[in-house]
GROMACS .gro file of C-alpha atoms in nm:
model
  353
    1MET     CA    1  15.798   8.365  10.679
    2GLY     CA    2  15.618   8.041  10.601
    3ASP     CA    3  15.450   8.042  10.943
    4ILE     CA    4  15.329   8.397  10.885
    5ASN     CA    5  15.179   8.296  10.549
    6VAL     CA    6  15.008   7.997  10.706
    7ASP     CA    7  14.870   8.217  10.982
    8ASN     CA    8  14.741   8.470  10.730
    9PHE     CA    9  14.576   8.195  10.527
   10HIS     CA   10  14.403   8.058  10.836
   11LYS     CA   11  14.266   8.404  10.913
   12TYR     CA   12  14.150   8.436  10.553
   13GLU     CA   13  13.995   8.089  10.562
   14ARG     CA   14  13.808   8.169  10.883
   15SER     CA   15  13.675   8.498  10.747
   16MET     CA   16  13.550   8.333  10.426
   17LYS     CA   17  13.382   8.043  10.604
   18GLN     CA   18  13.207   8.278  10.846
   19ARG     CA   19  13.055   8.493  10.571
   20PRO     CA   20  12.680   8.470  10.503
   21HIS     CA   21  12.506   8.233  10.268
   22VAL     CA   22  12.216   8.427  10.110
   23VAL     CA   23  11.914   8.235   9.978
   24ILE     CA   24  11.663   8.414   9.754
   25LEU     CA   25  11.324   8.246   9.714
   26GLY     CA   26  11.072   8.289   9.436
   27ALA     CA   27  10.737   8.124   9.369
   28GLY     CA   28  10.907   7.809   9.240
   29ALA     CA   29  11.042   7.738   9.590
   30SER     CA   30  10.695   7.732   9.744
   31CYS     CA   31  10.572   7.516   9.454
   32ALA     CA   32  10.856   7.270   9.527
   33THR     CA   33  10.767   7.275   9.897
   34ILE     CA   34  10.412   7.146   9.848
   35PRO     CA   35  10.416   6.978   9.503
   36ASN     CA   36  10.117   6.763   9.598
   37GLY     CA   37   9.934   7.034   9.788
   38ASP     CA   38   9.942   7.152  10.149
   39LYS     CA   39   9.810   6.967  10.454
   40ASN     CA   40   9.457   6.993  10.315
   41GLY     CA   41   9.552   6.919   9.954
   42LYS     CA   42   9.546   7.286   9.855
   43LYS     CA   43   9.798   7.348   9.576
   44ILE     CA   44  10.005   7.656   9.510
   45SER     CA   45  10.117   7.796   9.178
   46ALA     CA   46  10.338   8.055   9.016
   47MET     CA   47  10.182   8.376   8.886
   48SER     CA   48  10.107   8.217   8.548
   49GLY     CA   49   9.857   7.977   8.705
   50PHE     CA   50   9.725   8.206   8.976
   51VAL     CA   51   9.404   8.324   8.809
   52GLU     CA   52   9.280   7.973   8.740
   53LYS     CA   53   9.392   7.824   9.074
   54LEU     CA   54   9.227   8.095   9.282
   55GLY     CA   55   8.916   8.118   9.065
   56LEU     CA   56   8.972   8.489   9.005
   57SER     CA   57   8.813   8.499   8.660
   58ASN     CA   58   8.469   8.597   8.792
   59ILE     CA   59   8.622   8.903   8.961
   60ILE     CA   60   8.840   9.004   8.666
   61GLU     CA   61   8.549   8.970   8.423
   62LYS     CA   62   8.378   9.267   8.591
   63VAL     CA   63   8.597   9.490   8.374
   64SER     CA   64   8.722   9.459   8.018
   65ILE     CA   65   9.087   9.353   8.035
   66GLN     CA   66   9.299   9.440   7.733
   67THR     CA   67   9.593   9.208   7.799
   68ILE     CA   68   9.563   8.861   7.646
   69SER     CA   69   9.786   8.713   7.916
   70ASN     CA   70   9.643   8.494   8.194
   71ASN     CA   71   9.937   8.584   8.418
   72LEU     CA   72   9.824   8.766   8.733
   73GLU     CA   73  10.120   9.004   8.709
   74ASP     CA   74  10.012   9.131   8.365
   75ILE     CA   75   9.646   9.157   8.468
   76TYR     CA   76   9.720   9.332   8.797
   77MET     CA   77   9.960   9.578   8.634
   78GLU     CA   78   9.690   9.678   8.386
   79LEU     CA   79   9.430   9.716   8.662
   80ASP     CA   80   9.672   9.922   8.870
   81GLU     CA   81   9.747  10.162   8.585
   82ARG     CA   82   9.380  10.201   8.488
   83SER     CA   83   9.252  10.230   8.847
   84VAL     CA   84   9.392  10.584   8.869
   85ASP     CA   85   9.112  10.707   8.641
   86ASP     CA   86   8.868  10.416   8.644
   87PRO     CA   87   8.679  10.353   8.974
   88LYS     CA   88   8.562  10.011   8.852
   89CYS     CA   89   8.920   9.897   8.792
   90PHE     CA   90   9.013  10.022   9.139
   91GLU     CA   91   8.723   9.825   9.286
   92VAL     CA   92   8.827   9.506   9.104
   93LYS     CA   93   9.191   9.554   9.204
   94SER     CA   94   9.092   9.595   9.571
   95GLU     CA   95   8.872   9.286   9.557
   96LEU     CA   96   9.158   9.084   9.407
   97GLU     CA   97   9.387   9.193   9.690
   98GLU     CA   98   9.135   9.083   9.955
   99VAL     CA   99   9.086   8.742   9.792
  100ILE     CA  100   9.461   8.686   9.753
  101GLN     CA  101   9.529   8.779  10.118
  102GLU     CA  102   9.258   8.544  10.244
  103TYR     CA  103   9.355   8.260  10.010
  104MET     CA  104   9.725   8.279  10.092
  105SER     CA  105   9.658   8.285  10.466
  106GLY     CA  106   9.494   7.942  10.447
  107TYR     CA  107   9.801   7.739  10.351
  108LYS     CA  108   9.926   7.481  10.602
  109LEU     CA  109  10.244   7.274  10.577
  110PRO     CA  110  10.195   6.895  10.555
  111ASP     CA  111  10.293   6.699  10.865
  112ASP     CA  112  10.598   6.542  10.698
  113PRO     CA  113  10.915   6.744  10.625
  114THR     CA  114  10.902   6.974  10.325
  115ILE     CA  115  11.172   7.154  10.127
  116TYR     CA  116  11.130   7.457  10.354
  117ASP     CA  117  11.193   7.241  10.663
  118PHE     CA  118  11.517   7.116  10.509
  119LEU     CA  119  11.608   7.469  10.398
  120ILE     CA  120  11.569   7.625  10.743
  121MET     CA  121  11.771   7.344  10.902
  122SER     CA  122  12.047   7.379  10.640
  123LEU     CA  123  12.139   7.735  10.747
  124THR     CA  124  12.243   7.921  11.063
  125GLU     CA  125  12.206   8.268  11.211
  126LYS     CA  126  12.490   8.414  11.002
  127ASP     CA  127  12.281   8.340  10.691
  128ILE     CA  128  11.963   8.491  10.552
  129ILE     CA  129  11.665   8.374  10.349
  130ALA     CA  130  11.505   8.650  10.144
  131THR     CA  131  11.166   8.556  10.003
  132PHE     CA  132  10.944   8.726   9.747
  133ASN     CA  133  10.655   8.495   9.841
  134TRP     CA  134  10.338   8.594  10.026
  135ASP     CA  135  10.243   8.248  10.155
  136PRO     CA  136  10.295   8.148  10.522
  137LEU     CA  137  10.479   7.820  10.454
  138LEU     CA  138  10.830   7.946  10.531
  139VAL     CA  139  10.713   8.101  10.858
  140GLN     CA  140  10.553   7.770  10.958
  141ALA     CA  141  10.878   7.587  10.877
  142ILE     CA  142  11.069   7.829  11.102
  143ALA     CA  143  10.839   7.740  11.392
  144ARG     CA  144  10.903   7.369  11.335
  145ALA     CA  145  11.282   7.419  11.316
  146GLN     CA  146  11.281   7.595  11.653
  147ARG     CA  147  11.192   7.264  11.816
  148TYR     CA  148  11.550   7.156  11.738
  149THR     CA  149  11.758   7.475  11.752
  150LYS     CA  150  11.739   7.850  11.799
  151ASN     CA  151  12.035   7.890  11.562
  152ILE     CA  152  11.831   7.950  11.249
  153PRO     CA  153  11.876   8.193  10.958
  154ASN     CA  154  11.747   8.546  10.945
  155VAL     CA  155  11.452   8.600  10.712
  156ALA     CA  156  11.361   8.898  10.493
  157PHE     CA  157  11.013   8.932  10.343
  158LEU     CA  158  11.075   9.142  10.033
  159HIS     CA  159  10.713   9.166   9.916
  160GLY     CA  160  10.548   9.121  10.255
  161ASN     CA  161  10.396   8.803  10.394
  162VAL     CA  162  10.050   8.705  10.520
  163ALA     CA  163  10.192   8.540  10.833
  164VAL     CA  164  10.417   8.826  10.940
  165GLY     CA  165  10.328   9.120  11.161
  166PHE     CA  166  10.518   9.437  11.248
  167CYS     CA  167  10.510   9.709  11.512
  168GLU     CA  168  10.644  10.040  11.381
  169ASN     CA  169  10.672  10.193  11.729
  170ASP     CA  170  10.907   9.924  11.859
  171ASN     CA  171  11.052   9.807  11.524
  172VAL     CA  172  10.950   9.450  11.607
  173MET     CA  173  10.867   9.183  11.348
  174GLY     CA  174  10.708   8.847  11.427
  175ASN     CA  175  10.401   8.633  11.376
  176VAL     CA  176  10.101   8.844  11.286
  177GLY     CA  177   9.870   8.903  11.583
  178MET     CA  178  10.130   8.815  11.846
  179PRO     CA  179  10.164   9.072  12.125
  180CYS     CA  180  10.451   9.318  12.090
  181LYS     CA  181  10.646   9.427  12.399
  182CYS     CA  182  10.431   9.742  12.396
  183GLY     CA  183  10.125   9.523  12.448
  184GLU     CA  184   9.971   9.583  12.105
  185PRO     CA  185   9.929   9.294  11.858
  186LEU     CA  186  10.166   9.291  11.561
  187LYS     CA  187   9.980   9.436  11.263
  188PRO     CA  188   9.975   9.247  10.929
  189MET     CA  189  10.266   9.327  10.704
  190LYS     CA  190  10.179   9.506  10.381
  191LEU     CA  191  10.182   9.293  10.065
  192LEU     CA  192  10.352   9.435   9.757
  193TYR     CA  193  10.155   9.344   9.446
  194PRO     CA  194  10.299   9.310   9.093
  195VAL     CA  195  10.314   9.663   8.956
  196LYS     CA  196  10.580   9.809   8.728
  197LYS     CA  197  10.721  10.040   8.995
  198LYS     CA  198  10.702   9.899   9.345
  199ASP     CA  199  10.748  10.117   9.651
  200TYR     CA  200  11.017   9.952   9.861
  201SER     CA  201  11.084  10.247  10.090
  202SER     CA  202  10.760  10.388  10.237
  203ASP     CA  203  10.662  10.074  10.431
  204VAL     CA  204  10.896  10.039  10.730
  205ALA     CA  205  10.883   9.657  10.751
  206ILE     CA  206  10.956   9.605  10.382
  207LYS     CA  207  11.231   9.868  10.387
  208LYS     CA  208  11.385   9.688  10.685
  209SER     CA  209  11.373   9.355  10.499
  210TRP     CA  210  11.553   9.501  10.198
  211LYS     CA  211  11.815   9.660  10.421
  212SER     CA  212  11.884   9.326  10.588
  213LEU     CA  213  11.922   9.156  10.250
  214SER     CA  214  12.146   9.431  10.110
  215ASN     CA  215  12.377   9.412  10.412
  216ALA     CA  216  12.403   9.034  10.379
  217LEU     CA  217  12.463   9.045  10.002
  218GLU     CA  218  12.754   9.283  10.045
  219GLN     CA  219  12.924   9.029  10.273
  220ALA     CA  220  12.801   8.704  10.118
  221TYR     CA  221  13.028   8.419  10.013
  222MET     CA  222  12.744   8.225   9.852
  223ILE     CA  223  12.406   8.301   9.698
  224THR     CA  224  12.143   8.040   9.623
  225ILE     CA  225  11.859   8.151   9.395
  226PHE     CA  226  11.572   7.908   9.434
  227GLY     CA  227  11.271   7.916   9.202
  228TYR     CA  228  11.293   8.287   9.127
  229SER     CA  229  11.259   8.382   8.761
  230ALA     CA  230  11.319   8.758   8.797
  231PRO     CA  231  10.988   8.861   8.631
  232LYS     CA  232  10.946   9.188   8.444
  233SER     CA  233  10.750   9.343   8.732
  234ASP     CA  234  11.060   9.298   8.951
  235VAL     CA  235  11.302   9.510   8.747
  236GLU     CA  236  11.356   9.748   9.038
  237ALA     CA  237  11.416   9.457   9.276
  238ILE     CA  238  11.682   9.309   9.049
  239THR     CA  239  11.850   9.650   9.028
  240MET     CA  240  11.862   9.669   9.408
  241LEU     CA  241  12.005   9.316   9.431
  242LYS     CA  242  12.272   9.398   9.173
  243LYS     CA  243  12.369   9.718   9.353
  244ALA     CA  244  12.423   9.529   9.679
  245TRP     CA  245  12.613   9.243   9.510
  246GLY     CA  246  12.834   9.484   9.316
  247SER     CA  247  13.054   9.419   9.013
  248ILE     CA  248  13.121   9.056   8.922
  249ASN     CA  249  13.487   9.155   8.880
  250ASP     CA  250  13.493   9.211   9.256
  251ARG     CA  251  13.329   8.871   9.314
  252LYS     CA  252  13.591   8.638   9.169
  253LEU     CA  253  13.580   8.385   9.454
  254GLU     CA  254  13.212   8.390   9.549
  255GLU     CA  255  12.974   8.118   9.436
  256ILE     CA  256  12.623   8.133   9.291
  257GLU     CA  257  12.392   7.833   9.308
  258ILE     CA  258  12.066   7.822   9.116
  259ILE     CA  259  11.785   7.576   9.183
  260ASP     CA  260  11.532   7.592   8.902
  261ILE     CA  261  11.333   7.356   8.680
  262ARG     CA  262  11.381   7.575   8.372
  263ASP     CA  263  11.660   7.480   8.130
  264GLU     CA  264  12.010   7.581   8.236
  265ASP     CA  265  12.082   7.824   7.952
  266THR     CA  266  11.764   8.024   8.021
  267VAL     CA  267  11.835   8.035   8.393
  268ILE     CA  268  12.198   8.142   8.358
  269GLU     CA  269  12.103   8.413   8.111
  270SER     CA  270  11.866   8.556   8.374
  271TRP     CA  271  12.147   8.584   8.629
  272ASN     CA  272  12.462   8.639   8.422
  273GLU     CA  273  12.517   8.984   8.574
  274PHE     CA  274  12.570   8.815   8.912
  275ILE     CA  275  12.799   8.532   8.798
  276HIS     CA  276  13.177   8.561   8.758
  277THR     CA  277  13.283   8.332   8.471
  278HIS     CA  278  13.234   7.969   8.582
  279HIS     CA  279  13.156   8.036   8.950
  280TYR     CA  280  12.808   7.890   8.950
  281SER     CA  281  12.624   7.561   8.975
  282TYR     CA  282  12.280   7.471   8.843
  283HIS     CA  283  12.044   7.217   8.998
  284THR     CA  284  11.685   7.112   8.944
  285SER     CA  285  11.654   6.974   9.298
  286PHE     CA  286  11.730   7.127   9.638
  287PHE     CA  287  11.887   6.797   9.745
  288ASP     CA  288  12.158   6.826   9.479
  289SER     CA  289  12.260   7.173   9.597
  290THR     CA  290  12.526   7.251   9.859
  291LEU     CA  291  12.248   7.330  10.107
  292GLY     CA  292  12.106   6.982  10.065
  293ARG     CA  293  12.438   6.799  10.054
  294CYS     CA  294  12.626   6.997  10.322
  295PRO     CA  295  12.359   7.139  10.556
  296ARG     CA  296  12.464   7.397  10.817
  297ARG     CA  297  12.817   7.406  10.673
  298SER     CA  298  12.762   7.522  10.314
  299CYS     CA  299  13.026   7.798  10.320
  300GLU     CA  300  13.275   7.583  10.513
  301ALA     CA  301  13.233   7.290  10.273
  302THR     CA  302  13.248   7.509   9.962
  303PHE     CA  303  13.570   7.677  10.074
  304ASP     CA  304  13.725   7.337  10.149
  305ARG     CA  305  13.619   7.205   9.808
  306LEU     CA  306  13.740   7.502   9.604
  307MET     CA  307  14.029   7.650   9.803
  308ASN     CA  308  14.160   7.357  10.008
  309CYS     CA  309  14.097   7.110   9.721
  310ILE     CA  310  13.920   6.864   9.949
  311TRP     CA  311  13.692   6.605   9.791
  312LEU     CA  312  13.354   6.621   9.966
  313ASP     CA  313  13.131   6.331  10.062
  314SER     CA  314  12.789   6.430   9.931
  315GLU     CA  315  12.613   6.130  10.085
  316LYS     CA  316  12.613   6.262  10.442
  317GLY     CA  317  12.359   6.539  10.389
  318PHE     CA  318  11.983   6.548  10.351
  319LYS     CA  319  11.788   6.293  10.147
  320GLN     CA  320  11.447   6.352   9.996
  321ASN     CA  321  11.247   6.100  10.200
  322MET     CA  322  11.391   6.181  10.542
  323ASN     CA  323  11.156   6.230  10.837
  324PHE     CA  324  11.213   6.481  11.117
  325SER     CA  325  11.405   6.223  11.321
  326ASP     CA  326  11.640   6.168  11.027
  327ILE     CA  327  11.695   6.544  10.990
  328ASP     CA  328  11.776   6.562  11.360
  329LYS     CA  329  12.034   6.283  11.324
  330VAL     CA  330  12.208   6.471  11.041
  331THR     CA  331  12.217   6.804  11.224
  332TYR     CA  332  12.228   6.752  11.601
  333LYS     CA  333  12.608   6.713  11.632
  334LEU     CA  334  12.654   7.018  11.411
  335ILE     CA  335  12.420   7.217  11.634
  336ILE     CA  336  12.608   7.106  11.947
  337GLU     CA  337  12.936   7.225  11.793
  338GLU     CA  338  12.776   7.559  11.701
  339ASP     CA  339  12.668   7.609  12.061
  340GLU     CA  340  13.011   7.515  12.195
  341LYS     CA  341  13.200   7.750  11.961
  342ARG     CA  342  12.958   8.040  11.984
  343ARG     CA  343  13.132   8.373  12.044
  344THR     CA  344  13.475   8.222  11.977
  345LEU     CA  345  13.711   8.261  11.681
  346SER     CA  346  13.716   7.885  11.620
  347MET     CA  347  13.612   7.764  11.278
  348LEU     CA  348  13.327   7.516  11.261
  349ASP     CA  349  13.421   7.169  11.143
  350HIS     CA  350  13.204   6.961  10.911
  351PRO     CA  351  13.154   6.591  10.838
  352TYR     CA  352  13.141   6.629  10.460
  353LYS     CA  353  13.511   6.564  10.392
   0.00000   0.00000   0.00000
């Protein structure tokens, strides 16, 4: 009887460790990726600093804006509502969209590793990164990670992305402008702008991204929410996330990690409908999270810590000032093991115990 129980536990352990780790990115993640600016010193900001950073005031001043907020979300929502009946508001809204698309397309990752480089290398193909961000930085980090491994996470672009293209005929997503198998270049993905009611279903690429995220959330063992404040223009998005995650009473063993520079009480209040009692951790730095401390084995290490009561060694993971060679040293043995155990039932080991 004891052997049967042990066997059942091993099956349970394997199934838990092989479940997805879902990472949800907001504007704060891109801000943390290039805190001192991109390769050319160009800085990025959250929506609250967008108007000033992009120099959009001269465009917005072409119409009389009623909102007193300088947040692009509030301004754009007003323009969107008024543009139905006001041609001038429609013109200003369209001009804003063109400027934003062009501005976002110009970002380049610095030569040294960034948070996004560490993030991509901390996950594997069973995992998914779902980003609300338009900038191309995550896509550029994916390209750099592929120099070391093809076993990288799936990515979902929930509001579109300036670096991503899509072919509806062949259902192919990739770098914008790259040739599809049909011979046509991948067309730019649509960007979803901050309006009260976003359309997540009519655009095929965005619908596909949400479907990928929903499927992963239903199966996820861990969620990391990085720099995403769940703004009021994203009410529908939060509803969709909650539907996929389900009742917290059915998520008694899953773990939520939040990486955010806001105070802990404010952050936890934003996400309390996703958290079962004490099953969360809060960090202000990526490097203090499980992804930073236990890269490529976050679910394995978390299960060992919580269910097998194993004390983890948090010093063997990523450190803030590592170069690409250092990242390779941390991950290359893990990647070799992944390749060796691919398509087997064997659990992956990890060095963090």
